[in-house]
CSV table of C-alpha atoms and ligand atoms in Angstrom, one decimal:
chain,number,residue,atom,x,y,z
A,1,UNK,CA,4.6,-10.4,-3.1
A,2,UNK,CA,6.3,-7.4,-4.4
A,3,UNK,CA,4.0,-4.4,-4.5
A,4,UNK,CA,3.3,-2.3,-7.5
A,5,UNK,CA,2.5,1.4,-7.4
A,6,UNK,CA,1.2,2.7,-10.7
A,7,UNK,CA,0.6,6.4,-11.5
A,8,UNK,CA,-2.2,7.1,-13.9
A,9,UNK,CA,-1.6,10.6,-15.2
A,10,UNK,CA,-4.8,10.6,-17.3
A,11,UNK,CA,-4.9,13.5,-19.7
A,12,UNK,CA,-2.6,15.7,-17.8
A,13,UNK,CA,0.9,17.0,-18.3
A,14,UNK,CA,3.1,19.0,-20.7
A,15,UNK,CA,6.7,18.6,-21.8
A,16,UNK,CA,7.9,21.0,-19.1
A,17,UNK,CA,5.7,19.6,-16.3
A,18,UNK,CA,6.5,16.0,-17.1
A,19,UNK,CA,10.2,16.6,-17.0
A,20,UNK,CA,10.0,18.3,-13.6
A,21,UNK,CA,7.8,15.6,-12.2
A,22,UNK,CA,9.9,12.7,-13.5
A,23,UNK,CA,13.1,14.4,-12.3
A,24,UNK,CA,11.7,14.8,-8.9
A,25,UNK,CA,10.4,11.2,-8.8
A,26,UNK,CA,13.6,9.7,-10.1
A,27,UNK,CA,15.7,11.7,-7.6
A,28,UNK,CA,13.4,10.8,-4.7
A,29,UNK,CA,13.0,7.1,-5.0
A,30,UNK,CA,15.1,5.2,-2.5
A,31,UNK,CA,17.6,3.0,-4.2
A,32,UNK,CA,16.9,0.0,-1.8
A,33,UNK,CA,13.3,-0.2,-2.9
A,34,UNK,CA,11.2,-3.4,-3.2
A,35,UNK,CA,8.2,-1.9,-4.7
A,36,UNK,CA,7.8,-1.7,-8.5
A,37,UNK,CA,6.9,1.8,-9.8
A,38,UNK,CA,5.3,2.7,-13.1
A,39,UNK,CA,3.9,5.9,-14.6
A,40,UNK,CA,1.2,5.6,-17.2
A,41,UNK,CA,1.6,8.7,-19.4
A,42,UNK,CA,-0.5,10.1,-22.3
A,43,UNK,CA,0.6,8.5,-25.5
A,44,UNK,CA,2.5,11.5,-27.0
A,45,UNK,CA,4.7,11.6,-24.0
A,46,UNK,CA,6.0,8.0,-24.2
A,47,UNK,CA,8.8,9.3,-26.4
A,48,UNK,CA,9.6,12.0,-24.0
A,49,UNK,CA,10.1,9.5,-21.2
A,50,UNK,CA,12.4,7.5,-23.4
A,51,UNK,CA,14.5,10.5,-24.3
A,52,UNK,CA,14.7,11.7,-20.7
A,53,UNK,CA,15.9,8.2,-19.6
A,54,UNK,CA,19.0,8.7,-21.8
A,55,UNK,CA,20.1,11.7,-19.7
A,56,UNK,CA,18.6,10.7,-16.4
A,57,UNK,CA,19.8,7.2,-15.5
A,58,UNK,CA,17.8,7.2,-12.2
A,59,UNK,CA,14.7,7.0,-14.5
A,60,UNK,CA,15.5,3.4,-15.1
A,61,UNK,CA,13.9,2.8,-11.6
A,62,UNK,CA,10.6,3.7,-13.0
A,63,UNK,CA,8.7,1.6,-15.6
A,64,UNK,CA,6.8,3.2,-18.4
A,65,UNK,CA,3.1,2.5,-19.1
A,66,UNK,CA,0.4,3.6,-21.4
A,67,UNK,CA,-3.3,4.3,-20.7
A,68,UNK,CA,-5.0,2.4,-23.4
A,69,UNK,CA,-4.3,0.2,-26.4
A,70,UNK,CA,-6.2,-0.7,-29.6
A,71,UNK,CA,-7.7,-4.2,-29.7
A,72,UNK,CA,-6.4,-4.4,-33.3
A,73,UNK,CA,-2.8,-5.1,-34.4
A,74,UNK,CA,-2.6,-2.4,-37.1
A,75,UNK,CA,-4.4,-0.9,-40.0
A,76,UNK,CA,-7.3,1.5,-40.7
A,77,UNK,CA,-8.1,2.5,-37.2
A,78,UNK,CA,-7.7,6.2,-37.1
A,79,UNK,CA,-6.7,7.6,-33.7
A,80,UNK,CA,-5.8,4.2,-32.2
A,81,UNK,CA,-2.4,3.2,-30.8
A,82,UNK,CA,-1.3,-0.4,-31.3
A,83,UNK,CA,0.4,-2.7,-28.8
A,84,UNK,CA,3.5,-3.1,-30.9
A,85,UNK,CA,3.9,0.7,-31.0
A,86,UNK,CA,3.7,0.8,-27.2
A,87,UNK,CA,6.2,-2.0,-27.0
A,88,UNK,CA,8.6,-0.2,-29.3
A,89,UNK,CA,8.5,2.8,-27.0
A,90,UNK,CA,9.4,0.7,-24.0
A,91,UNK,CA,6.0,0.3,-22.4
A,92,UNK,CA,6.0,-2.5,-19.8
A,93,UNK,CA,2.4,-1.9,-18.8
A,94,UNK,CA,-0.8,-0.6,-20.2
A,95,UNK,CA,-4.0,0.3,-18.4
A,96,UNK,CA,-7.1,-1.3,-20.0
A,97,UNK,CA,-10.7,-0.8,-19.2
A,98,UNK,CA,-10.4,2.2,-17.0
A,99,UNK,CA,-13.8,3.3,-15.9
A,100,UNK,CA,-13.4,6.6,-17.7
A,101,UNK,CA,-13.0,4.6,-21.0
A,102,UNK,CA,-15.9,2.3,-20.1
A,103,UNK,CA,-18.1,5.3,-19.3
A,104,UNK,CA,-17.1,7.9,-21.9
A,105,UNK,CA,-16.0,5.6,-24.7
A,106,UNK,CA,-18.5,2.8,-24.3
A,107,UNK,CA,-15.9,0.1,-23.7
A,108,UNK,CA,-17.5,-3.2,-23.0
A,109,UNK,CA,-16.3,-6.1,-20.9
A,110,UNK,CA,-15.5,-8.0,-24.1
A,111,UNK,CA,-13.5,-5.2,-25.7
A,112,UNK,CA,-11.5,-4.7,-22.5
A,113,UNK,CA,-10.8,-8.5,-22.5
A,114,UNK,CA,-9.6,-8.2,-26.1
A,115,UNK,CA,-7.3,-5.3,-25.2
A,116,UNK,CA,-5.8,-7.3,-22.4
A,117,UNK,CA,-5.2,-10.1,-24.8
A,118,UNK,CA,-3.4,-8.1,-27.4
A,119,UNK,CA,-1.3,-6.4,-24.8
A,120,UNK,CA,-0.2,-9.8,-23.4
A,121,UNK,CA,0.6,-11.1,-26.9
A,122,UNK,CA,2.9,-8.0,-27.3
A,123,UNK,CA,4.7,-8.7,-24.0
A,124,UNK,CA,3.0,-5.8,-22.2
A,125,UNK,CA,1.3,-6.4,-18.8
A,126,UNK,CA,-2.3,-5.1,-18.9
A,127,UNK,CA,-3.5,-3.4,-15.8
A,128,UNK,CA,-7.2,-4.4,-16.1
A,129,UNK,CA,-9.5,-2.0,-14.3
A,130,UNK,CA,-12.8,-3.1,-12.8
A,131,UNK,CA,-15.2,-1.6,-10.4
A,132,UNK,CA,-18.8,-0.8,-9.5
A,133,UNK,CA,-20.6,2.5,-9.8
A,134,UNK,CA,-22.2,4.1,-6.7
A,135,UNK,CA,-25.7,3.0,-7.9
A,136,UNK,CA,-24.4,-0.6,-8.3
A,137,UNK,CA,-22.9,-0.6,-4.8
A,138,UNK,CA,-26.0,0.9,-3.2
A,139,UNK,CA,-28.1,-1.8,-5.0
A,140,UNK,CA,-25.8,-4.5,-3.4
A,141,UNK,CA,-24.4,-5.5,-6.7
A,142,UNK,CA,-20.7,-4.8,-6.2
A,143,UNK,CA,-19.6,-8.5,-6.2
A,144,UNK,CA,-21.8,-9.4,-9.2
A,145,UNK,CA,-20.4,-6.5,-11.2
A,146,UNK,CA,-16.7,-6.9,-10.5
A,147,UNK,CA,-16.9,-10.7,-11.0
A,148,UNK,CA,-18.6,-10.2,-14.4
A,149,UNK,CA,-16.0,-7.7,-15.5
A,150,UNK,CA,-13.1,-10.1,-14.4
A,151,UNK,CA,-14.8,-13.2,-15.8
A,152,UNK,CA,-14.8,-11.6,-19.3
A,153,UNK,CA,-11.0,-11.2,-19.1
A,154,UNK,CA,-10.5,-14.7,-17.7
A,155,UNK,CA,-12.7,-16.2,-20.4
A,156,UNK,CA,-10.7,-14.5,-23.2
A,157,UNK,CA,-7.2,-14.9,-21.8
A,158,UNK,CA,-7.3,-18.5,-20.4
A,159,UNK,CA,-4.2,-19.6,-18.6
A,160,UNK,CA,-2.4,-16.2,-19.5
A,161,UNK,CA,-4.6,-14.7,-16.8
A,162,UNK,CA,-1.8,-15.1,-14.2
A,163,UNK,CA,0.2,-12.5,-16.2
A,164,UNK,CA,-2.2,-9.7,-15.8
A,165,UNK,CA,-2.5,-7.0,-13.1
A,166,UNK,CA,-6.0,-6.3,-11.8
A,167,UNK,CA,-7.0,-2.9,-10.5
A,168,UNK,CA,-10.1,-2.7,-8.4
A,169,UNK,CA,-11.3,0.9,-8.7
A,170,UNK,CA,-14.8,1.6,-7.3
A,171,UNK,CA,-16.1,4.3,-9.7
A,172,UNK,CA,-17.5,6.3,-6.9
A,173,UNK,CA,-14.1,6.7,-5.4
A,174,UNK,CA,-12.2,7.9,-8.5
A,175,UNK,CA,-11.2,11.5,-8.3
A,176,UNK,CA,-13.9,12.2,-5.6
A,177,UNK,CA,-11.7,12.2,-2.5
A,178,UNK,CA,-14.0,9.4,-1.3
A,179,UNK,CA,-11.9,6.3,-0.7
A,180,UNK,CA,-13.2,2.8,0.0
A,181,UNK,CA,-12.3,1.9,3.6
A,182,UNK,CA,-9.4,-0.6,3.8
A,183,UNK,CA,-12.0,-3.2,5.0
A,184,UNK,CA,-14.4,-2.4,2.0
A,185,UNK,CA,-11.5,-2.7,-0.4
A,186,UNK,CA,-10.1,-5.9,1.1
A,187,UNK,CA,-13.5,-7.5,1.0
A,188,UNK,CA,-13.7,-7.0,-2.8
A,189,UNK,CA,-10.1,-8.0,-3.3
A,190,UNK,CA,-10.7,-11.2,-1.5
A,191,UNK,CA,-13.6,-12.0,-3.8
A,192,UNK,CA,-11.4,-11.3,-6.8
A,193,UNK,CA,-8.5,-13.4,-5.5
A,194,UNK,CA,-10.9,-16.3,-5.0
A,195,UNK,CA,-12.2,-15.9,-8.6
A,196,UNK,CA,-8.6,-15.9,-9.9
A,197,UNK,CA,-7.8,-19.0,-7.8
A,198,UNK,CA,-10.6,-20.8,-9.5
A,199,UNK,CA,-9.1,-19.9,-12.9
A,200,UNK,CA,-5.4,-20.4,-12.4
A,201,UNK,CA,-3.0,-22.2,-10.1
A,202,UNK,CA,-0.9,-19.0,-10.0
A,203,UNK,CA,-3.5,-16.6,-8.6
A,204,UNK,CA,-1.2,-15.7,-5.8
A,205,UNK,CA,1.1,-14.0,-8.2
A,206,UNK,CA,-1.6,-11.8,-9.7
A,207,UNK,CA,-1.3,-8.4,-8.3
A,208,UNK,CA,-4.6,-6.8,-7.3
A,209,UNK,CA,-4.2,-3.0,-7.0
A,210,UNK,CA,-6.7,-0.7,-5.3
A,211,UNK,CA,-7.5,2.6,-7.0
A,212,UNK,CA,-9.8,5.5,-6.2
A,213,UNK,CA,-8.5,8.5,-4.2
A,214,UNK,CA,-5.6,6.7,-2.8
A,215,UNK,CA,-3.3,9.3,-1.4
A,216,UNK,CA,-0.3,10.0,0.9
A,217,UNK,CA,-2.6,9.9,4.0
A,218,UNK,CA,-4.6,6.7,3.3
A,219,UNK,CA,-2.1,4.6,1.4
A,220,UNK,CA,-0.5,2.8,4.3
A,221,UNK,CA,-3.8,1.5,5.7
A,222,UNK,CA,-5.0,0.3,2.3
A,223,UNK,CA,-1.7,-1.3,1.4
A,224,UNK,CA,-1.6,-3.2,4.7
A,225,UNK,CA,-4.6,-5.3,3.7
A,226,UNK,CA,-3.6,-8.9,2.8
A,227,UNK,CA,-5.0,-8.9,-0.7
A,228,UNK,CA,-4.1,-5.3,-1.7
A,229,UNK,CA,-0.9,-5.6,-3.7
A,230,UNK,CA,-0.4,-2.0,-4.7
A,231,UNK,CA,-2.2,1.0,-6.0
A,232,UNK,CA,-3.4,2.7,-9.1
A,233,UNK,CA,-3.0,6.4,-8.4
A,234,UNK,CA,-4.6,9.2,-10.3
A,235,UNK,CA,-4.5,12.7,-8.8
A,236,UNK,CA,-1.8,12.0,-6.3
A,237,UNK,CA,0.5,10.7,-9.0
A,238,UNK,CA,0.9,14.2,-10.3
A,239,UNK,CA,2.5,15.5,-7.1
A,240,UNK,CA,6.0,14.0,-6.6
A,241,UNK,CA,6.0,14.2,-2.8
A,242,UNK,CA,2.6,12.5,-2.5
A,243,UNK,CA,3.5,9.8,-5.0
A,244,UNK,CA,6.8,9.1,-3.3
A,245,UNK,CA,5.0,8.9,0.1
A,246,UNK,CA,2.7,6.3,-1.4
A,247,UNK,CA,5.7,4.3,-2.7
A,248,UNK,CA,7.3,4.5,0.7
A,249,UNK,CA,4.1,3.2,2.3
A,250,UNK,CA,4.1,0.2,-0.1
A,251,UNK,CA,7.7,-0.5,0.8
A,252,UNK,CA,7.2,-0.4,4.5
B,1,PGA,P1,-7.7,9.0,-8.4
B,1,PGA,O1,-7.8,8.2,-9.8
B,1,PGA,O2,-6.6,8.5,-7.6
B,1,PGA,O3,-7.6,10.4,-8.9
B,1,PGA,O4,-9.0,8.8,-7.7
B,1,PGA,C1,-7.5,6.8,-9.8
B,1,PGA,C2,-7.7,6.3,-11.2
B,1,PGA,O5,-8.7,6.7,-11.9
B,1,PGA,O6,-6.9,5.4,-11.7
């Protein structure tokens, strides 16, 4: 399957920094690439990406993504951004259920599943994040937790589940420099693949990304695992040479 490398800029960037980063990325991506590449930018910069694409044709090699979406279509939801708005600005992907949203904004499994659903209905691919905390891993609960998180999304989305992207991001590995070993990550990815297989005949086309301190040095060994179909990259997506190295590793 074609791999997917997704950059999650989180709440970083500025007009000037984004332009420099996107120019460097667009100029550095090899034209004969198999891997899909997306950058998930803070909402105010979606328009900047679109405007830049007018003058920088190489930017068409990079898809645009958002970092969150409202579970509501429109209306009195101050501060929220709707799926139709993201679509209008050219988003092909949206991250839902990132652990930072689960942790700091109280997002539940059910809410994350609803966000995935509204994204799919708008024609946007949700990148559904799941993952266990350190305490859960140490208590031997990793499988139970990730299966519960994915089950909610399967339950709400039915046969459309084959259209999502899953990102397994162990919370203890995010932004900590502590990565899951390729074997640890693969073991969880295999569990998730089996769960998807039980839910859809098309489980083999669901990309399961790994995220959590993936970087230029460890990407190749993670991406070589049979059920790791790409990466969701935080810190390293803000440095063009590192992000390009990860894309090259996915392409190899
Ligand atoms: P990190 O973040 O690569 O900085 O660990 C990954 C993520 O949170 O998506």
